[in-house]
Structure formats: C-alpha cells, structure tokens
PDB file of C-alpha atoms in Angstrom:
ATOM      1  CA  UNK A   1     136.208-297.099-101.618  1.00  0.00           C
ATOM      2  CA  UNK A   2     137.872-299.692 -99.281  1.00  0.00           C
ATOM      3  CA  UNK A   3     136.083-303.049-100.302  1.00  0.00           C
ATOM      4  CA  UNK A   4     138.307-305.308 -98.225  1.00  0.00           C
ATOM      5  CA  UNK A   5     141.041-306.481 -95.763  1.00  0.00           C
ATOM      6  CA  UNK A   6     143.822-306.384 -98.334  1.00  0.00           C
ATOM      7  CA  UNK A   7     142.824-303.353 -99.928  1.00  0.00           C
ATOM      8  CA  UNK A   8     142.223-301.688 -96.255  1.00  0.00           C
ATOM      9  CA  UNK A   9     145.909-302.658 -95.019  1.00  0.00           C
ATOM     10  CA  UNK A  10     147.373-301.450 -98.889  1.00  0.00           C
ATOM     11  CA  UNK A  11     145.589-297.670 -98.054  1.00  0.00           C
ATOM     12  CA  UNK A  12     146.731-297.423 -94.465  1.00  0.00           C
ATOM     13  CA  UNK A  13     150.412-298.257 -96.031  1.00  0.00           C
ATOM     14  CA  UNK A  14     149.814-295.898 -98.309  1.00  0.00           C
ATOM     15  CA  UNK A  15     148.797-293.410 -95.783  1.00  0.00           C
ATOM     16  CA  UNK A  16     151.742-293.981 -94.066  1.00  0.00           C
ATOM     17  CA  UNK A  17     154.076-293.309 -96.673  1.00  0.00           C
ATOM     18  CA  UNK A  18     152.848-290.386 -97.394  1.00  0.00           C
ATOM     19  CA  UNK A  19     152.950-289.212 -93.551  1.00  0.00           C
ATOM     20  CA  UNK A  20     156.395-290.196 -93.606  1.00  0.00           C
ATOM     21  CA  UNK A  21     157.142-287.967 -96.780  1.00  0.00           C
ATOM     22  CA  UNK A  22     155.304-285.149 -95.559  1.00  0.00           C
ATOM     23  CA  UNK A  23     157.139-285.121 -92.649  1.00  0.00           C
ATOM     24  CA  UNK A  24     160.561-285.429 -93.996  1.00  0.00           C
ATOM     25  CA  UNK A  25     159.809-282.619 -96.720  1.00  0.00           C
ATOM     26  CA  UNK A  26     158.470-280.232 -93.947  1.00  0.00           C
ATOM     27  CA  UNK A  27     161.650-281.153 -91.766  1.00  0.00           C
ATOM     28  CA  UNK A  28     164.034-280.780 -94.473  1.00  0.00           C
ATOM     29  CA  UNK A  29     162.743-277.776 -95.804  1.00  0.00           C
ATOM     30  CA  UNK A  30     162.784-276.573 -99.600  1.00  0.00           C
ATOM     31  CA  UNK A  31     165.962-279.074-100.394  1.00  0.00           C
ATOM     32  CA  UNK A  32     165.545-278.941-104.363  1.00  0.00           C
ATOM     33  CA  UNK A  33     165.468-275.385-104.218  1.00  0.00           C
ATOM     34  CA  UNK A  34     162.008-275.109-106.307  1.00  0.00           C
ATOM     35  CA  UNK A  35     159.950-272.577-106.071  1.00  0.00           C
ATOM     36  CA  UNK A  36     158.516-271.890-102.417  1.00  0.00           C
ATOM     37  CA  UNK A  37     155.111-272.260-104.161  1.00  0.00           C
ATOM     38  CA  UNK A  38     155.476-275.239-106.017  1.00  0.00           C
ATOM     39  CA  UNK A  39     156.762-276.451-102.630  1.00  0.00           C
ATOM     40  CA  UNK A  40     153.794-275.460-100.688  1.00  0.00           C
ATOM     41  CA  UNK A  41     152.062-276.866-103.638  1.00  0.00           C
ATOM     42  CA  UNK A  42     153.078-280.450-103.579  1.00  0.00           C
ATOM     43  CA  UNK A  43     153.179-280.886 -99.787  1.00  0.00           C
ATOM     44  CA  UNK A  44     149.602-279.899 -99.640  1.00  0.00           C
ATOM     45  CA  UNK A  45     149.005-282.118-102.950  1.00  0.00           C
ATOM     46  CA  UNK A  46     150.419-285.137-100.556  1.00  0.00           C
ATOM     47  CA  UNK A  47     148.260-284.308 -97.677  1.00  0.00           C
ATOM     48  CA  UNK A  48     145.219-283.986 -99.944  1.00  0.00           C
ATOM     49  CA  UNK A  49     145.898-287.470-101.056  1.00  0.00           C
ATOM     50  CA  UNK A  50     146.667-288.741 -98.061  1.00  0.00           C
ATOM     51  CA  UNK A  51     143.024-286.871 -96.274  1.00  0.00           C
ATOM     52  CA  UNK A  52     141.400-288.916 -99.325  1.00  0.00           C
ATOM     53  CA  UNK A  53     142.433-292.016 -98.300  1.00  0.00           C
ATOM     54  CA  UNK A  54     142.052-291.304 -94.810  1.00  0.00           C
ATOM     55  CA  UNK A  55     138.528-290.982 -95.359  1.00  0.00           C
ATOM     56  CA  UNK A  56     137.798-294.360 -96.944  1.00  0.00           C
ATOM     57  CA  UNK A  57     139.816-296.309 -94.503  1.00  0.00           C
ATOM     58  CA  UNK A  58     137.357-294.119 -91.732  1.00  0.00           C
ATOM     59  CA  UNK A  59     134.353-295.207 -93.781  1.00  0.00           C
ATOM     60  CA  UNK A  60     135.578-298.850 -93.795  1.00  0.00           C
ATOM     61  CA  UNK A  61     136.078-299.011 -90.125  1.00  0.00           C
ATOM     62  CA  UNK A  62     132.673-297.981 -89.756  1.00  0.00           C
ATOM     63  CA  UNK A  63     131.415-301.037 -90.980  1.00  0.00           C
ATOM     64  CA  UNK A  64     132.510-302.415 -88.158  1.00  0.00           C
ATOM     65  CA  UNK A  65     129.463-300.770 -86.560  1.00  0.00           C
ATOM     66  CA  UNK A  66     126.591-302.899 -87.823  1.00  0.00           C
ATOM     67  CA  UNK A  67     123.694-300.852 -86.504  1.00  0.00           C
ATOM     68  CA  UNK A  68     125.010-297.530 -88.816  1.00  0.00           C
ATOM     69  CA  UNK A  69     124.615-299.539 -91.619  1.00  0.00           C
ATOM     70  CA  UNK A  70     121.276-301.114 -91.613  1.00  0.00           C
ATOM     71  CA  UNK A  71     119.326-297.783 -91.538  1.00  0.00           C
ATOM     72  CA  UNK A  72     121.019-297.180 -94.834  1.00  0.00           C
ATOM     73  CA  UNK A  73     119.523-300.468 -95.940  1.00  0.00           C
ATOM     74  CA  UNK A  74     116.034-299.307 -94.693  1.00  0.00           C
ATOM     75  CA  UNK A  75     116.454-295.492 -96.382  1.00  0.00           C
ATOM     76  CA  UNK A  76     116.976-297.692-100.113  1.00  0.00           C
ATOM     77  CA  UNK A  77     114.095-299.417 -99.426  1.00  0.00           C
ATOM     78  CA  UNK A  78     112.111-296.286 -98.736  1.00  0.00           C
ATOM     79  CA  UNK A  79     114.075-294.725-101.998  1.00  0.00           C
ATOM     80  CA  UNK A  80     112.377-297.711-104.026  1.00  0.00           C
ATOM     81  CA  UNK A  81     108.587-297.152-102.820  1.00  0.00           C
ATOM     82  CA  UNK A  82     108.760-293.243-102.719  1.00  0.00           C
ATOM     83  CA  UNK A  83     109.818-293.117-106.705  1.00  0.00           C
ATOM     84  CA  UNK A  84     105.642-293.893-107.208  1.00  0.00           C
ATOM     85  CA  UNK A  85     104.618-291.394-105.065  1.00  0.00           C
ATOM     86  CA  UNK A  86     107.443-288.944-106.818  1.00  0.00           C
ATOM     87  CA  UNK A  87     106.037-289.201-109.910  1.00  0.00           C
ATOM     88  CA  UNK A  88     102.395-288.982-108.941  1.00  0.00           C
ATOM     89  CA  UNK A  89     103.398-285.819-107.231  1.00  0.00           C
ATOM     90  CA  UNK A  90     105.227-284.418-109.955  1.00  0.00           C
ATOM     91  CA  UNK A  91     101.638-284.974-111.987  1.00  0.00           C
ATOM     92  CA  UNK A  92     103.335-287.320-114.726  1.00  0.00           C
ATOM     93  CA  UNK A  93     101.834-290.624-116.019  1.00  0.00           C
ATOM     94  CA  UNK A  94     103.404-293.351-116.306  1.00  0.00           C
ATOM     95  CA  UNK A  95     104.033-292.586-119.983  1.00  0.00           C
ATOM     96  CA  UNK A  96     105.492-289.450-119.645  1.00  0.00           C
ATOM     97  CA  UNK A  97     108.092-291.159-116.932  1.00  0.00           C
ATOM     98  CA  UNK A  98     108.795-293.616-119.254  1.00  0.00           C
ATOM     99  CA  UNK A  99     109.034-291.168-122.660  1.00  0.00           C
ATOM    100  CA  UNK A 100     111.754-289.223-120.055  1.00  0.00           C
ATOM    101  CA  UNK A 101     113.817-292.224-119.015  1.00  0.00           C
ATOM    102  CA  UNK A 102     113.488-293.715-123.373  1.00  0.00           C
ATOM    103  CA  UNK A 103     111.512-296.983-122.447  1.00  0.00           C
ATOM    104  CA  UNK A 104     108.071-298.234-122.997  1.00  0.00           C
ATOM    105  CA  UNK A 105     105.049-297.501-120.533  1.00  0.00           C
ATOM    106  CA  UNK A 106     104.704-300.937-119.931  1.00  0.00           C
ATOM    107  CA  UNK A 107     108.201-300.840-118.546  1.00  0.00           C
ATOM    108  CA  UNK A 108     107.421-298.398-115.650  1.00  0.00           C
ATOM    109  CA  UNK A 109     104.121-300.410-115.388  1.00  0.00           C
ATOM    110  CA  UNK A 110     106.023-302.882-114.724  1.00  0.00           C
ATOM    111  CA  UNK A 111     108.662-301.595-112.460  1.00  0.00           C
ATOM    112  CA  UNK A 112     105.625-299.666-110.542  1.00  0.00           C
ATOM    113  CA  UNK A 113     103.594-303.023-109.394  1.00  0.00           C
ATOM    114  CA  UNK A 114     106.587-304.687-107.627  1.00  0.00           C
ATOM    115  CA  UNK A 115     107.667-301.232-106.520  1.00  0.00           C
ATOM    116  CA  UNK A 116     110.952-301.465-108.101  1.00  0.00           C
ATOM    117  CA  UNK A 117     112.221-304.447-106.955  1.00  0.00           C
ATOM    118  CA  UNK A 118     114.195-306.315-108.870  1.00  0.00           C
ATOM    119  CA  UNK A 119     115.464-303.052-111.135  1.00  0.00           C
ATOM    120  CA  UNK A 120     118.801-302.537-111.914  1.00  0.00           C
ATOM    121  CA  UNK A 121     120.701-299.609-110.008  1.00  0.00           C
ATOM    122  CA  UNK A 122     121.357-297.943-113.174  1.00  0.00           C
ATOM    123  CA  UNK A 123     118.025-297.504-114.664  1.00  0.00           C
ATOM    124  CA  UNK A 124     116.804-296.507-110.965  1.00  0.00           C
ATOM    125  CA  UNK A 125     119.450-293.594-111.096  1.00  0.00           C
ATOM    126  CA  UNK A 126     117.826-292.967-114.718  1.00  0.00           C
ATOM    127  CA  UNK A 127     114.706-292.916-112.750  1.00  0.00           C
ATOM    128  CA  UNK A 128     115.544-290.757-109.759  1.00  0.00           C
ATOM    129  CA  UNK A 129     117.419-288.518-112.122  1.00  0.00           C
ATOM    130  CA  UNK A 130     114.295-287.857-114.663  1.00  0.00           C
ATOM    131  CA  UNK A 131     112.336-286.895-111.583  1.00  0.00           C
ATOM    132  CA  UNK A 132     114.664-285.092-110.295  1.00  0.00           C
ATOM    133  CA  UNK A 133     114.668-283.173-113.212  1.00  0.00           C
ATOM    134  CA  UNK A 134     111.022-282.340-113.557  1.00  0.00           C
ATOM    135  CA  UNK A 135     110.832-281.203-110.312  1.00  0.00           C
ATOM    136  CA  UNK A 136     113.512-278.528-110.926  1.00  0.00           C
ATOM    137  CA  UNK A 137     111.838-277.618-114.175  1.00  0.00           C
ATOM    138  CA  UNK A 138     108.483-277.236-112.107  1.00  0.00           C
ATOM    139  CA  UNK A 139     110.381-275.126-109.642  1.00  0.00           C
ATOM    140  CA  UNK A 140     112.119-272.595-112.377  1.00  0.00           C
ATOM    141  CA  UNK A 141     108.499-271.900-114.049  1.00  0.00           C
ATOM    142  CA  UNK A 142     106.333-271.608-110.276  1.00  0.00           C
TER     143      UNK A 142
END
C-alpha cells in the first residue's frame, strides 16, 4: 500500500522500469537463448509485478476522491455496532464470545457498552473472526 508522496513517485518509477524492460525483452526477443518458457515465464513475472504496483498507485489516486472514502469510514462504524447484534444472533453470551476470543466476560462486557469503541483493531479482527467462525460451524450442522 502507497502511504505517501515519496513512496507514490518511488512505485510509479518502479512501474516504469519495469515497462521499459518489458518492452525491450519483448523487442529483443529470447537474446540469452533460455528456454522459450522460462522466457515467457519471467516477462509475465515482470508484468505481474508491475499490475501489482499498478494497483496501489490506482488505489492511492483514489484518495484523491474524498467522497469514496468516507462511506468506508461510515461501513467501520456500522462494523463496530453490528458485532452485538452478531453475537446475539449467533445465540452466544457474552461468555461464550469471550471463552472463544481467550479473555474474561467482563472484557466483552466491557467492549459491548461503548460498542467497541476504543478497541484495538487486532482484538476486533479476533472478534469478527470468532463470529465468523460460529456462524460457519452453525451452517455445516443446519
């Protein structure tokens, strides 16, 4: 992921480069005399590399569209107050959430009356992932 200027304008040099050696290797042909596979192979390993960074300096000029990026802000915020009604749906207490995730009830108590504001990303992923989890289970055995 592109997190700034510098790093934005170090990919698209990057990207160039590796136009510029694509295009050179397709216009000279098979120079080395490798196999014609092994050929094949690392031209499309440089255009691979060169799609991947293609997409991140794509998803880093979107940010210069404001209004696609606040909805995503809005969705977390709806990812925070749905985990409550996720885990009443799934029929667990608050025990069994917090026996699944390895912390105390008290914790999810906790977590649960400021709607989980405040938590950490990573123990919302554990979170998210132990629901995710029962609700597969529930789905193999219905």
């Amino acid at each position: 992921m592109v997190k700034n200027q510098k790093q934005y304008n170090v990919t698209k040099s990057f990207i160039d480069k590796f136009t510029r050696r694509i295009e050179k290797m397709e216009a000279e042909g098979n120079v080395r005399d490798i196999h014609p596979r092994l050929f094949k192979a690392e031209i499309d390993g440089l255009k691979s590399m060169r799609s991947e960074l293609q997409e991140e300096v794509d998803e880093y000029d979107k940010t210069d569209n404001i209004e696609s990026i606040f909805p995503k802000l809005d969705l977390f915020a709806a990812i925070l107050s749905s985990l409550i009604m996720a885990r009443i749906s799934l029929k667990l207490s608050e025990k069994e959430l917090a026996d699944m995730v390895g912390i105390n009830e008290q914790q999810i108590q906790a977590y649960e009356s400021t709607e989980y504001r405040g938590v950490e990303a990573g123990r919302i992923e554990e979170i998210i992932d132990a629901l995710k989890n029962k609700k597969d289970k529930i789905k193999l055995y219905s």
